[in-house]
Amino acid sequence: QGQFSFFFFCPQILYIRVSWPNSMVPLPPQPRPTCKSSGSLPKELSDLTHLLHWPPTPGDAGDLLASTSPQTSTYHLRDRSQASYTLGGSLEAILVTRDHQGRPKTCGGDLFRAQLLGPHLKAGVPGDIQDLENGTYLLSFPLLWAGQAQVRVQLIHSSEAVRVLRGIWRDQWATVDFMGYFRGPTGYEEIVTCNVNPLLTGEEESTCHYKDEDSGELWFCARPPTLPCNSLVGHSSGHYWNVTTPHEEALLAWNVTDKVLPQGISPIWVAKESNKSLVLSPRQPCHPGIPGPKPSGFYHQDVWHSLSCSGRSFSTVDSILGCLAGHVVHMMGDSTLRQWWEYLRDTVPSLKPMDLHTTYQTGPLMAVETARGIVLHWRAHSWPLRSLHTPVASLHSVVRELGGLAGGPHTVVVLGLGAHFTTFPPSVFVQRLAGIRAAVAALLTREPRTLVVIKLANTGYKSVYGSDWFTLQVNRLLRAAFADLRVAFVDAWEMTSSLALPDRIHPGRLIVRNQVNFLLSFIFPST
């Protein structure tokens, strides 16, 4: 396992060092938040070894046939004699992994997804998976609706594939690069490579350094042939690097990735309890600071039912307008959060988008409803950002935006981070979280009535550039970074992994509608 060390040289500046055994690769320079946004990370985040623990895979993993197979691995009821199931109870199963030759595995570390589904009821809930680290896994499912329920298990990545991903995350400073566009006074342009540290620009000895004065975030570009560093005007995605061997690519290939295991348990029937057909959400209204249960909720009739608070369904335009009336909503993050802005824009006809003459993919975007006093903003977080060619001046750090908000009971801040950080080691994301967490803490200190909502990253990618395994680690860091602040969480991870729907980095309207409804439940909670 990797060892993570944190050092605090002064109350205002956070230095992070990440070291791994058997790795002689020097670390890139670490951005340091300035005093304006500085602050120490919570204790929960100071031990990344614990947070990012994953069972190791022994051996050299050189034999593809010895890797976990979705065809030969099986699961069965833990108690085969159980004949009846009652609402509010649970179902447990044992998953036994085998390789492609049918031989039992003796180690853990596979990434599985387990679900309990009610296809006729449009119901679903994620199961809990306990890795016993001996080739078997304990699956546990809460019984939250009456009627038929069916277990479904998928192998997302074998433990051998996870080992490949871990190695890339540990040893690669990055798996992508970016383009910087420099422009001279006559309109002449020069394009160079940019990245999160100077050693990745291809010009170690001659680089341009950029520092966000609000957040302390650093960015580096190769020095253009003739133009000065201060002529950087544009940014875009660059190249995806080839970081895998043919053997590693085979372990991550489509035919062994995200595959449903053969059915191992017949459908069960869950009986009603006291004439109830559904486990009801808690009576308490949704408010920041509520502890997150596991699972965080479930679907029934395509509606997400929170298990932490009494979420509401805003099924009419008038109900959405009534909730948002008088509010200014600031959304900052990636394109999965932009989907929330788009959903509200498309659902509420009187919410009119304003043409700010910006690059749509990165924003900023704004929509207004003047009769109810509603303003809805979205903008992408700053680099690293995989995007189309966009003006550098439009790439504001989240810390900069948060620092410019007075806050108050009519201010809503929604942050959605994660998808663009899976192509870098965890230290890069932790550094970003350090500054953002400090800025959120400062905002809540100066105006505690501000609502801050954290959208966790959702499922979607299955590659070395954005695997669900990376996203799982990112979400652990997100939860830990904001655990001791009075913020609300929307568990997009579970909301995108509870139904038998194809994984998409940009979920469909059903999922987005439920995510936005849960957000609105914090803005206008039930009483």
Short mmCIF file of C-alpha atoms in Angstrom, two decimals:
data_model
loop_
_atom_site.label_atom_id
_atom_site.label_comp_id
_atom_site.label_asym_id
_atom_site.label_seq_id
_atom_site.Cartn_x
_atom_site.Cartn_y
_atom_site.Cartn_z
CA GLN A 1 0.00 0.00 0.00
CA GLY A 2 1.13 3.53 -0.66
CA GLN A 3 2.20 5.78 2.20
CA PHE A 4 0.89 9.33 2.35
CA SER A 5 2.53 11.97 4.51
CA PHE A 6 1.19 15.40 5.32
CA PHE A 7 3.29 18.25 6.69
CA PHE A 8 2.06 21.61 7.97
CA PHE A 9 4.85 24.19 8.07
CA CYS A 10 2.59 27.09 9.05
CA PRO A 11 -1.08 27.57 9.86
CA GLN A 12 -1.80 29.07 6.46
CA ILE A 13 0.07 26.88 3.99
CA LEU A 14 -0.52 23.19 3.29
CA TYR A 15 2.23 21.04 1.83
CA ILE A 16 1.40 17.54 0.69
CA ARG A 17 3.85 14.80 -0.11
CA VAL A 18 2.78 11.48 -1.56
CA SER A 19 5.31 8.67 -1.65
CA TRP A 20 5.02 5.09 -2.79
CA PRO A 21 7.42 2.20 -2.24
CA ASN A 22 9.51 1.05 -5.18
CA SER A 23 8.91 4.27 -7.06
CA MET A 24 11.85 6.51 -7.86
CA VAL A 25 9.79 9.01 -9.84
CA PRO A 26 10.11 12.52 -8.37
CA LEU A 27 6.90 14.32 -7.54
CA PRO A 28 5.70 17.38 -9.39
CA PRO A 29 5.68 20.74 -7.65
CA GLN A 30 2.79 21.07 -5.23
CA PRO A 31 0.44 24.06 -5.51
CA ARG A 32 0.06 25.94 -2.24
CA PRO A 33 -3.14 27.84 -1.48
CA THR A 34 -2.53 31.48 -0.65
CA CYS A 35 -3.51 32.93 2.71
CA LYS A 36 -6.79 34.15 1.22
CA SER A 37 -8.12 30.63 0.84
CA SER A 38 -5.87 28.57 3.07
CA GLY A 39 -6.82 26.21 5.84
CA SER A 40 -5.96 22.77 7.12
CA LEU A 41 -7.73 19.72 5.80
CA PRO A 42 -9.93 17.81 8.24
CA LYS A 43 -8.41 14.92 10.12
CA GLU A 44 -10.38 12.43 8.00
CA LEU A 45 -8.46 13.48 4.89
CA SER A 46 -5.02 13.47 6.49
CA ASP A 47 -4.75 9.69 6.23
CA LEU A 48 -5.07 8.86 2.56
CA THR A 49 -3.65 5.39 3.21
CA HIS A 50 -6.84 4.57 5.08
CA LEU A 51 -9.18 6.46 2.78
CA LEU A 52 -7.80 4.95 -0.41
CA HIS A 53 -7.13 1.47 0.94
CA TRP A 54 -7.73 -1.29 -1.56
CA PRO A 55 -6.85 -4.97 -1.09
CA PRO A 56 -3.62 -5.79 -2.94
CA THR A 57 -3.40 -8.34 -5.73
CA PRO A 58 -0.44 -10.70 -5.16
CA GLY A 59 1.75 -12.20 -7.87
CA ASP A 60 2.85 -10.70 -11.16
CA ALA A 61 -0.65 -10.79 -12.70
CA GLY A 62 1.02 -11.92 -15.90
CA ASP A 63 -1.54 -14.51 -16.91
CA LEU A 64 -4.81 -13.17 -18.32
CA LEU A 65 -6.46 -16.56 -17.79
CA ALA A 66 -5.67 -16.28 -14.07
CA SER A 67 -7.60 -13.04 -13.71
CA THR A 68 -11.13 -12.90 -12.31
CA SER A 69 -13.71 -14.05 -14.84
CA PRO A 70 -17.29 -12.75 -15.01
CA GLN A 71 -18.34 -16.02 -16.67
CA THR A 72 -17.11 -18.46 -14.00
CA SER A 73 -17.60 -16.39 -10.84
CA THR A 74 -20.85 -17.20 -9.03
CA TYR A 75 -23.02 -16.05 -6.15
CA HIS A 76 -25.69 -17.70 -4.00
CA LEU A 77 -27.88 -16.96 -1.00
CA ARG A 78 -26.01 -16.94 2.28
CA ASP A 79 -28.94 -18.67 3.97
CA ARG A 80 -30.35 -21.05 1.39
CA SER A 81 -33.07 -22.18 3.81
CA GLN A 82 -34.67 -18.75 4.13
CA ALA A 83 -38.14 -19.04 2.63
CA SER A 84 -39.71 -15.63 3.26
CA TYR A 85 -38.65 -12.02 3.18
CA THR A 86 -40.27 -9.05 4.87
CA LEU A 87 -40.20 -5.37 4.10
CA GLY A 88 -37.50 -3.71 6.19
CA GLY A 89 -35.42 -6.87 6.41
CA SER A 90 -32.35 -7.81 4.38
CA LEU A 91 -31.02 -10.35 1.94
CA GLU A 92 -27.45 -11.63 2.04
CA ALA A 93 -25.47 -13.50 -0.58
CA ILE A 94 -21.98 -14.93 -0.99
CA LEU A 95 -20.01 -14.17 -4.14
CA VAL A 96 -17.25 -16.64 -5.08
CA THR A 97 -14.70 -15.48 -7.64
CA ARG A 98 -12.93 -17.75 -10.10
CA ASP A 99 -10.50 -17.22 -12.94
CA HIS A 100 -11.09 -17.90 -16.62
CA GLN A 101 -10.21 -21.56 -16.13
CA GLY A 102 -12.72 -21.97 -13.30
CA ARG A 103 -10.12 -22.04 -10.54
CA PRO A 104 -11.16 -20.35 -7.26
CA LYS A 105 -9.45 -17.04 -6.55
CA THR A 106 -7.69 -16.64 -3.19
CA CYS A 107 -7.43 -12.86 -3.02
CA GLY A 108 -9.84 -9.93 -3.19
CA GLY A 109 -9.54 -6.53 -4.79
CA ASP A 110 -12.10 -6.93 -7.58
CA LEU A 111 -14.47 -4.04 -8.30
CA PHE A 112 -18.01 -5.41 -8.35
CA ARG A 113 -21.39 -3.71 -8.46
CA ALA A 114 -24.34 -5.40 -6.78
CA GLN A 115 -27.95 -4.28 -7.13
CA LEU A 116 -31.33 -5.42 -5.93
CA LEU A 117 -33.85 -4.61 -8.66
CA GLY A 118 -37.61 -4.59 -8.98
CA PRO A 119 -38.03 -4.38 -12.77
CA HIS A 120 -41.84 -4.28 -12.74
CA LEU A 121 -41.80 -1.65 -10.00
CA LYS A 122 -39.03 0.43 -11.60
CA ALA A 123 -37.17 -0.07 -8.34
CA GLY A 124 -33.53 -0.51 -7.44
CA VAL A 125 -31.06 -0.15 -4.61
CA PRO A 126 -27.27 -0.67 -4.48
CA GLY A 127 -26.04 -3.57 -2.39
CA ASP A 128 -23.21 -3.39 0.11
CA ILE A 129 -20.15 -5.43 -0.86
CA GLN A 130 -17.73 -6.61 1.81
CA ASP A 131 -14.43 -7.89 0.43
CA LEU A 132 -13.30 -10.78 2.62
CA GLU A 133 -9.94 -10.68 0.79
CA ASN A 134 -9.90 -14.43 0.20
CA GLY A 135 -11.69 -14.58 -3.12
CA THR A 136 -15.16 -14.30 -1.63
CA TYR A 137 -17.42 -11.32 -1.00
CA LEU A 138 -20.41 -10.81 1.28
CA LEU A 139 -23.30 -9.04 -0.46
CA SER A 140 -26.03 -7.38 1.58
CA PHE A 141 -29.25 -5.81 0.29
CA PRO A 142 -31.90 -3.94 2.29
CA LEU A 143 -35.47 -4.88 1.42
CA LEU A 144 -37.09 -1.50 0.84
CA TRP A 145 -40.17 -2.31 -1.25
CA ALA A 146 -42.81 -5.03 -1.23
CA GLY A 147 -43.11 -7.28 -4.25
CA GLN A 148 -40.61 -8.97 -6.51
CA ALA A 149 -36.88 -8.31 -6.17
CA GLN A 150 -33.96 -9.68 -8.16
CA VAL A 151 -30.23 -9.63 -7.41
CA ARG A 152 -27.90 -8.46 -10.19
CA VAL A 153 -24.09 -8.52 -9.95
CA GLN A 154 -21.58 -7.00 -12.37
CA LEU A 155 -17.82 -7.32 -12.51
CA ILE A 156 -16.63 -3.81 -13.33
CA HIS A 157 -12.89 -4.61 -13.12
CA SER A 158 -10.99 -7.69 -12.06
CA SER A 159 -8.48 -7.25 -9.25
CA GLU A 160 -5.77 -7.62 -11.88
CA ALA A 161 -7.25 -4.74 -13.86
CA VAL A 162 -7.54 -2.66 -10.68
CA ARG A 163 -3.86 -3.29 -10.08
CA VAL A 164 -3.14 -1.78 -13.50
CA LEU A 165 -5.25 1.27 -12.63
CA ARG A 166 -3.58 1.66 -9.25
CA GLY A 167 -0.16 1.50 -10.84
CA ILE A 168 -1.07 4.20 -13.35
CA TRP A 169 -2.54 6.40 -10.61
CA ARG A 170 0.53 5.87 -8.47
CA ASP A 171 3.33 6.18 -11.01
CA GLN A 172 1.99 8.43 -13.77
CA TRP A 173 2.02 12.16 -13.14
CA ALA A 174 -0.74 12.42 -15.73
CA THR A 175 -2.35 10.45 -18.55
CA VAL A 176 -3.42 13.48 -20.63
CA ASP A 177 -2.06 16.86 -21.63
CA PHE A 178 -3.57 20.17 -22.73
CA MET A 179 -3.00 22.87 -25.30
CA GLY A 180 -2.22 26.50 -24.58
CA TYR A 181 -2.90 29.15 -27.24
CA PHE A 182 -0.70 32.25 -27.26
CA ARG A 183 -1.56 35.28 -29.38
CA GLY A 184 0.59 38.24 -30.36
CA PRO A 185 -0.55 41.82 -31.07
CA THR A 186 -0.89 41.10 -34.80
CA GLY A 187 -3.11 38.07 -34.21
CA TYR A 188 -0.28 35.58 -34.75
CA GLU A 189 -0.81 32.40 -32.66
CA GLU A 190 1.55 29.81 -31.20
CA ILE A 191 0.28 26.59 -29.61
CA VAL A 192 2.20 24.65 -26.95
CA THR A 193 1.63 21.84 -24.44
CA CYS A 194 0.40 22.65 -20.92
CA ASN A 195 -0.15 20.55 -17.79
CA VAL A 196 -0.26 20.42 -14.00
CA ASN A 197 3.51 20.49 -13.60
CA PRO A 198 6.40 21.76 -15.74
CA LEU A 199 7.97 18.36 -16.34
CA LEU A 200 4.91 17.33 -18.37
CA THR A 201 5.08 20.18 -20.87
CA GLY A 202 7.94 18.72 -22.89
CA GLU A 203 10.12 21.74 -22.10
CA GLU A 204 11.56 21.18 -18.65
CA GLU A 205 14.04 24.03 -18.88
CA SER A 206 11.75 26.62 -20.42
CA THR A 207 8.22 26.87 -19.09
CA CYS A 208 5.65 29.52 -18.33
CA HIS A 209 4.28 29.41 -14.78
CA TYR A 210 0.78 30.62 -13.91
CA LYS A 211 -0.59 31.05 -10.41
CA ASP A 212 -4.17 31.81 -9.46
CA GLU A 213 -3.86 34.56 -6.88
CA ASP A 214 -7.05 33.53 -5.08
CA SER A 215 -6.47 29.79 -4.83
CA GLY A 216 -2.72 29.43 -5.28
CA GLU A 217 -3.36 26.83 -8.00
CA LEU A 218 -0.44 26.44 -10.42
CA TRP A 219 -0.47 25.77 -14.14
CA PHE A 220 2.42 25.32 -16.56
CA CYS A 221 2.88 25.67 -20.31
CA ALA A 222 5.91 25.15 -22.50
CA ARG A 223 7.35 28.55 -23.40
CA PRO A 224 6.15 29.50 -26.91
CA PRO A 225 8.86 29.99 -29.54
CA THR A 226 8.55 33.77 -29.83
CA LEU A 227 5.61 35.06 -27.81
CA PRO A 228 5.81 36.03 -24.12
CA CYS A 229 4.20 34.00 -21.32
CA ASN A 230 1.62 36.70 -20.65
CA SER A 231 0.12 36.26 -24.12
CA LEU A 232 -1.70 33.03 -23.16
CA VAL A 233 -5.31 33.51 -24.23
CA GLY A 234 -6.77 30.06 -24.96
CA HIS A 235 -7.01 26.56 -23.51
CA SER A 236 -8.22 23.18 -24.78
CA SER A 237 -7.81 19.44 -24.37
CA GLY A 238 -4.64 17.95 -25.75
CA HIS A 239 -3.74 14.29 -26.14
CA TYR A 240 -4.56 11.07 -24.31
CA TRP A 241 -1.29 9.30 -23.57
CA ASN A 242 -0.65 5.64 -24.21
CA VAL A 243 0.22 4.39 -20.72
CA THR A 244 -0.65 0.68 -20.97
CA THR A 245 1.05 -2.41 -22.34
CA PRO A 246 -0.83 -4.87 -24.58
CA HIS A 247 -1.21 -7.23 -21.60
CA GLU A 248 -2.68 -4.42 -19.47
CA GLU A 249 -5.03 -3.47 -22.27
CA ALA A 250 -6.29 -7.06 -22.36
CA LEU A 251 -7.14 -6.89 -18.64
CA LEU A 252 -9.12 -3.71 -19.28
CA ALA A 253 -10.76 -4.85 -22.55
CA TRP A 254 -14.49 -4.59 -23.14
CA ASN A 255 -15.04 -8.35 -23.04
CA VAL A 256 -13.97 -8.59 -19.37
CA THR A 257 -15.08 -5.15 -18.16
CA ASP A 258 -18.52 -4.21 -16.81
CA LYS A 259 -19.97 -7.67 -17.35
CA VAL A 260 -23.07 -9.13 -15.67
CA LEU A 261 -22.44 -12.42 -13.86
CA PRO A 262 -24.68 -15.43 -14.64
CA GLN A 263 -27.83 -15.29 -12.53
CA GLY A 264 -27.24 -17.04 -9.24
CA ILE A 265 -30.38 -16.30 -7.21
CA SER A 266 -33.99 -16.71 -8.25
CA PRO A 267 -36.25 -13.70 -7.81
CA ILE A 268 -37.61 -13.32 -4.28
CA TRP A 269 -40.92 -11.96 -3.06
CA VAL A 270 -40.89 -9.36 -0.28
CA ALA A 271 -44.04 -9.32 1.88
CA LYS A 272 -45.66 -6.15 3.13
CA GLU A 273 -45.15 -5.07 6.72
CA SER A 274 -48.20 -3.64 8.53
CA ASN A 275 -49.88 -2.96 5.18
CA LYS A 276 -46.93 -0.85 4.09
CA SER A 277 -45.49 -1.49 0.65
CA LEU A 278 -42.48 0.82 0.95
CA VAL A 279 -39.90 1.78 3.55
CA LEU A 280 -40.63 5.46 3.98
CA SER A 281 -38.06 8.24 4.03
CA PRO A 282 -37.26 9.74 7.44
CA ARG A 283 -39.62 12.50 8.54
CA GLN A 284 -36.89 15.05 9.12
CA PRO A 285 -36.63 17.79 6.46
CA CYS A 286 -33.56 17.83 4.24
CA HIS A 287 -30.92 20.19 5.63
CA PRO A 288 -27.13 20.50 5.44
CA GLY A 289 -25.10 18.39 7.84
CA ILE A 290 -27.33 15.30 7.75
CA PRO A 291 -25.21 12.14 8.10
CA GLY A 292 -25.21 10.05 4.95
CA PRO A 293 -26.64 6.55 5.46
CA LYS A 294 -25.62 3.58 3.35
CA PRO A 295 -27.36 3.13 1.06
CA SER A 296 -28.28 6.77 0.71
CA GLY A 297 -31.60 5.92 -0.96
CA PHE A 298 -33.40 3.78 -3.51
CA TYR A 299 -35.63 4.03 -6.58
CA HIS A 300 -39.30 3.05 -6.69
CA GLN A 301 -41.49 3.85 -9.70
CA ASP A 302 -38.48 5.73 -11.08
CA VAL A 303 -38.50 8.10 -8.09
CA TRP A 304 -35.50 8.39 -5.78
CA HIS A 305 -36.40 7.99 -2.10
CA SER A 306 -33.75 9.36 0.23
CA LEU A 307 -32.98 7.41 3.40
CA SER A 308 -31.47 10.46 5.09
CA CYS A 309 -34.35 12.97 4.89
CA SER A 310 -37.80 13.52 3.40
CA GLY A 311 -36.92 14.41 -0.16
CA ARG A 312 -39.63 15.93 -2.32
CA SER A 313 -40.77 15.42 -5.89
CA PHE A 314 -41.02 18.70 -7.79
CA SER A 315 -43.19 17.38 -10.59
CA THR A 316 -44.67 20.64 -11.86
CA VAL A 317 -43.20 23.84 -13.21
CA ASP A 318 -45.00 25.84 -10.51
CA SER A 319 -43.46 23.72 -7.74
CA ILE A 320 -39.95 24.28 -9.14
CA LEU A 321 -40.56 28.02 -9.48
CA GLY A 322 -41.95 28.21 -5.96
CA CYS A 323 -38.84 26.47 -4.63
CA LEU A 324 -36.33 28.61 -6.51
CA ALA A 325 -38.15 31.94 -6.07
CA GLY A 326 -35.81 34.65 -4.83
CA HIS A 327 -32.71 32.43 -5.04
CA VAL A 328 -29.42 32.87 -6.85
CA VAL A 329 -27.90 29.47 -7.61
CA HIS A 330 -24.19 29.20 -8.39
CA MET A 331 -23.16 25.86 -9.94
CA MET A 332 -19.44 25.26 -10.39
CA GLY A 333 -17.85 22.10 -11.68
CA ASP A 334 -17.91 19.75 -14.63
CA SER A 335 -20.41 18.92 -17.37
CA THR A 336 -22.36 16.45 -15.22
CA LEU A 337 -23.34 19.44 -13.09
CA ARG A 338 -24.08 21.49 -16.19
CA GLN A 339 -26.78 18.85 -16.84
CA TRP A 340 -28.63 20.18 -13.78
CA TRP A 341 -28.58 23.70 -15.22
CA GLU A 342 -29.80 22.33 -18.55
CA TYR A 343 -32.57 20.31 -16.91
CA LEU A 344 -33.96 23.39 -15.15
CA ARG A 345 -33.60 25.49 -18.31
CA ASP A 346 -35.46 22.91 -20.38
CA THR A 347 -38.12 22.11 -17.77
CA VAL A 348 -39.11 25.65 -16.76
CA PRO A 349 -40.18 27.63 -19.88
CA SER A 350 -40.01 31.00 -18.12
CA LEU A 351 -36.38 30.41 -17.05
CA LYS A 352 -34.66 32.20 -19.92
CA PRO A 353 -30.98 31.57 -20.81
CA MET A 354 -28.91 34.69 -21.39
CA ASP A 355 -26.42 34.75 -24.25
CA LEU A 356 -23.15 35.69 -22.57
CA HIS A 357 -21.23 34.99 -25.83
CA THR A 358 -19.05 32.35 -24.16
CA THR A 359 -17.93 28.85 -25.10
CA TYR A 360 -21.00 26.81 -24.11
CA GLN A 361 -18.99 23.78 -23.00
CA THR A 362 -17.14 25.75 -20.32
CA GLY A 363 -19.43 28.70 -19.64
CA PRO A 364 -20.18 30.79 -17.79
CA LEU A 365 -23.88 30.17 -18.45
CA MET A 366 -26.78 32.08 -16.91
CA ALA A 367 -30.56 31.80 -16.96
CA VAL A 368 -33.03 34.13 -15.26
CA GLU A 369 -36.68 34.22 -14.32
CA THR A 370 -37.46 37.86 -13.58
CA ALA A 371 -41.00 37.41 -12.27
CA ARG A 372 -39.80 35.17 -9.41
CA GLY A 373 -36.34 36.69 -9.00
CA ILE A 374 -34.44 33.53 -9.96
CA VAL A 375 -30.86 33.56 -11.26
CA LEU A 376 -29.17 30.32 -12.25
CA HIS A 377 -25.42 30.24 -12.98
CA TRP A 378 -23.11 27.45 -14.13
CA ARG A 379 -19.45 27.61 -14.96
CA ALA A 380 -16.72 24.99 -15.35
CA HIS A 381 -14.00 24.69 -12.75
CA SER A 382 -10.61 25.87 -13.87
CA TRP A 383 -7.84 23.70 -15.30
CA PRO A 384 -7.17 20.81 -15.49
CA LEU A 385 -10.21 20.85 -17.77
CA ARG A 386 -10.68 18.70 -20.86
CA SER A 387 -12.60 21.03 -23.15
CA LEU A 388 -12.90 22.62 -26.54
CA HIS A 389 -10.88 25.75 -27.26
CA THR A 390 -12.00 28.25 -24.63
CA PRO A 391 -10.70 31.65 -23.44
CA VAL A 392 -8.37 31.40 -20.46
CA ALA A 393 -10.07 34.47 -18.99
CA SER A 394 -13.25 32.41 -18.59
CA LEU A 395 -11.54 29.75 -16.48
CA HIS A 396 -12.08 31.03 -12.95
CA SER A 397 -11.02 28.90 -10.02
CA VAL A 398 -13.80 27.72 -7.71
CA VAL A 399 -11.98 29.45 -4.86
CA ARG A 400 -12.06 32.75 -6.74
CA GLU A 401 -15.79 32.46 -7.34
CA LEU A 402 -16.54 31.49 -3.75
CA GLY A 403 -14.46 34.38 -2.47
CA GLY A 404 -16.67 36.80 -4.38
CA LEU A 405 -19.94 35.62 -2.81
CA ALA A 406 -21.46 37.40 0.16
CA GLY A 407 -23.75 34.44 0.79
CA GLY A 408 -27.02 34.44 2.66
CA PRO A 409 -30.39 32.69 2.79
CA HIS A 410 -31.04 33.34 -0.90
CA THR A 411 -27.64 32.03 -2.08
CA VAL A 412 -27.18 28.41 -3.15
CA VAL A 413 -23.76 27.02 -4.08
CA VAL A 414 -23.48 23.65 -5.83
CA LEU A 415 -20.06 22.08 -6.44
CA GLY A 416 -19.53 19.11 -8.76
CA LEU A 417 -15.91 17.93 -8.93
CA GLY A 418 -14.20 14.73 -9.90
CA ALA A 419 -14.41 13.67 -13.55
CA HIS A 420 -11.49 15.82 -14.74
CA PHE A 421 -9.17 14.76 -11.93
CA THR A 422 -9.06 11.02 -12.65
CA THR A 423 -6.18 11.52 -15.11
CA PHE A 424 -3.85 12.67 -12.30
CA PRO A 425 -2.59 11.17 -9.03
CA PRO A 426 -4.74 11.72 -5.91
CA SER A 427 -2.41 14.43 -4.60
CA VAL A 428 -3.56 16.80 -7.37
CA PHE A 429 -7.20 16.43 -6.32
CA VAL A 430 -6.36 16.73 -2.62
CA GLN A 431 -4.54 20.00 -3.29
CA ARG A 432 -7.58 21.35 -5.12
CA LEU A 433 -9.88 20.21 -2.32
CA ALA A 434 -7.70 21.95 0.27
CA GLY A 435 -8.30 25.36 -1.25
CA ILE A 436 -11.98 24.77 -2.03
CA ARG A 437 -12.75 23.42 1.42
CA ALA A 438 -11.12 26.46 3.02
CA ALA A 439 -13.15 28.77 0.77
CA VAL A 440 -16.40 26.96 1.63
CA ALA A 441 -15.56 27.16 5.33
CA ALA A 442 -14.91 30.89 5.01
CA LEU A 443 -18.21 31.41 3.15
CA LEU A 444 -20.19 29.53 5.79
CA THR A 445 -18.42 31.45 8.55
CA ARG A 446 -19.29 34.87 7.15
CA GLU A 447 -22.83 33.80 6.24
CA PRO A 448 -23.99 30.50 7.79
CA ARG A 449 -27.38 30.69 6.08
CA THR A 450 -25.76 29.97 2.70
CA LEU A 451 -26.70 26.55 1.32
CA VAL A 452 -23.70 24.61 -0.02
CA VAL A 453 -24.36 21.34 -1.86
CA ILE A 454 -21.69 18.84 -2.93
CA LYS A 455 -22.55 16.64 -5.90
CA LEU A 456 -20.52 13.44 -5.78
CA ALA A 457 -19.11 12.11 -9.04
CA ASN A 458 -21.22 9.55 -10.91
CA THR A 459 -20.43 6.27 -12.62
CA GLY A 460 -19.64 6.22 -16.31
CA TYR A 461 -16.11 5.71 -17.56
CA LYS A 462 -14.39 2.31 -17.67
CA SER A 463 -10.91 3.17 -19.01
CA VAL A 464 -7.47 4.09 -17.75
CA TYR A 465 -8.44 7.76 -18.13
CA GLY A 466 -11.64 7.73 -16.14
CA SER A 467 -12.49 4.37 -14.59
CA ASP A 468 -15.24 3.96 -12.01
CA TRP A 469 -12.47 2.76 -9.71
CA PHE A 470 -10.84 6.20 -9.89
CA THR A 471 -14.21 7.86 -9.33
CA LEU A 472 -14.82 5.75 -6.24
CA GLN A 473 -11.57 7.04 -4.75
CA VAL A 474 -12.40 10.63 -5.75
CA ASN A 475 -15.73 10.37 -3.93
CA ARG A 476 -14.03 9.11 -0.80
CA LEU A 477 -11.83 12.21 -0.85
CA LEU A 478 -14.81 14.50 -1.53
CA ARG A 479 -16.76 13.13 1.41
CA ALA A 480 -13.78 13.36 3.74
CA ALA A 481 -12.88 16.91 2.69
CA PHE A 482 -16.31 18.31 3.57
CA ALA A 483 -17.31 15.86 6.31
CA ASP A 484 -17.05 18.36 9.17
CA LEU A 485 -18.69 21.29 7.35
CA ARG A 486 -22.40 22.03 7.29
CA VAL A 487 -22.96 21.08 3.66
CA ALA A 488 -25.42 18.81 1.85
CA PHE A 489 -24.42 15.87 -0.33
CA VAL A 490 -26.17 14.52 -3.42
CA ASP A 491 -24.96 10.95 -3.88
CA ALA A 492 -24.77 10.85 -7.67
CA TRP A 493 -22.67 7.68 -7.43
CA GLU A 494 -25.54 5.64 -5.96
CA MET A 495 -28.18 7.44 -8.02
CA THR A 496 -26.41 6.30 -11.19
CA SER A 497 -25.68 2.75 -10.01
CA SER A 498 -29.03 1.64 -8.55
CA LEU A 499 -30.95 0.77 -11.73
CA ALA A 500 -30.22 -1.61 -14.61
CA LEU A 501 -29.37 1.25 -16.95
CA PRO A 502 -26.27 1.53 -19.14
CA ASP A 503 -23.57 3.60 -17.50
CA ARG A 504 -23.13 7.02 -19.10
CA ILE A 505 -20.85 9.77 -17.88
CA HIS A 506 -23.77 12.06 -18.73
CA PRO A 507 -26.77 10.26 -17.18
CA GLY A 508 -30.19 10.32 -18.82
CA ARG A 509 -33.07 12.61 -17.90
CA LEU A 510 -34.59 10.19 -15.36
CA ILE A 511 -31.43 10.29 -13.24
CA VAL A 512 -30.86 14.02 -13.63
CA ARG A 513 -34.48 14.76 -12.70
CA ASN A 514 -34.11 12.86 -9.43
CA GLN A 515 -30.77 14.52 -8.66
CA VAL A 516 -32.26 17.99 -9.20
CA ASN A 517 -35.33 17.10 -7.13
CA PHE A 518 -33.05 16.17 -4.26
CA LEU A 519 -31.16 19.45 -4.63
CA LEU A 520 -34.47 21.32 -4.55
CA SER A 521 -35.43 19.41 -1.40
CA PHE A 522 -32.59 21.19 0.41
CA ILE A 523 -33.53 24.60 -1.01
CA PHE A 524 -37.23 24.19 -0.13
CA PRO A 525 -37.50 21.35 2.41
CA SER A 526 -40.76 19.80 3.48
CA THR A 527 -42.18 20.97 6.78
#
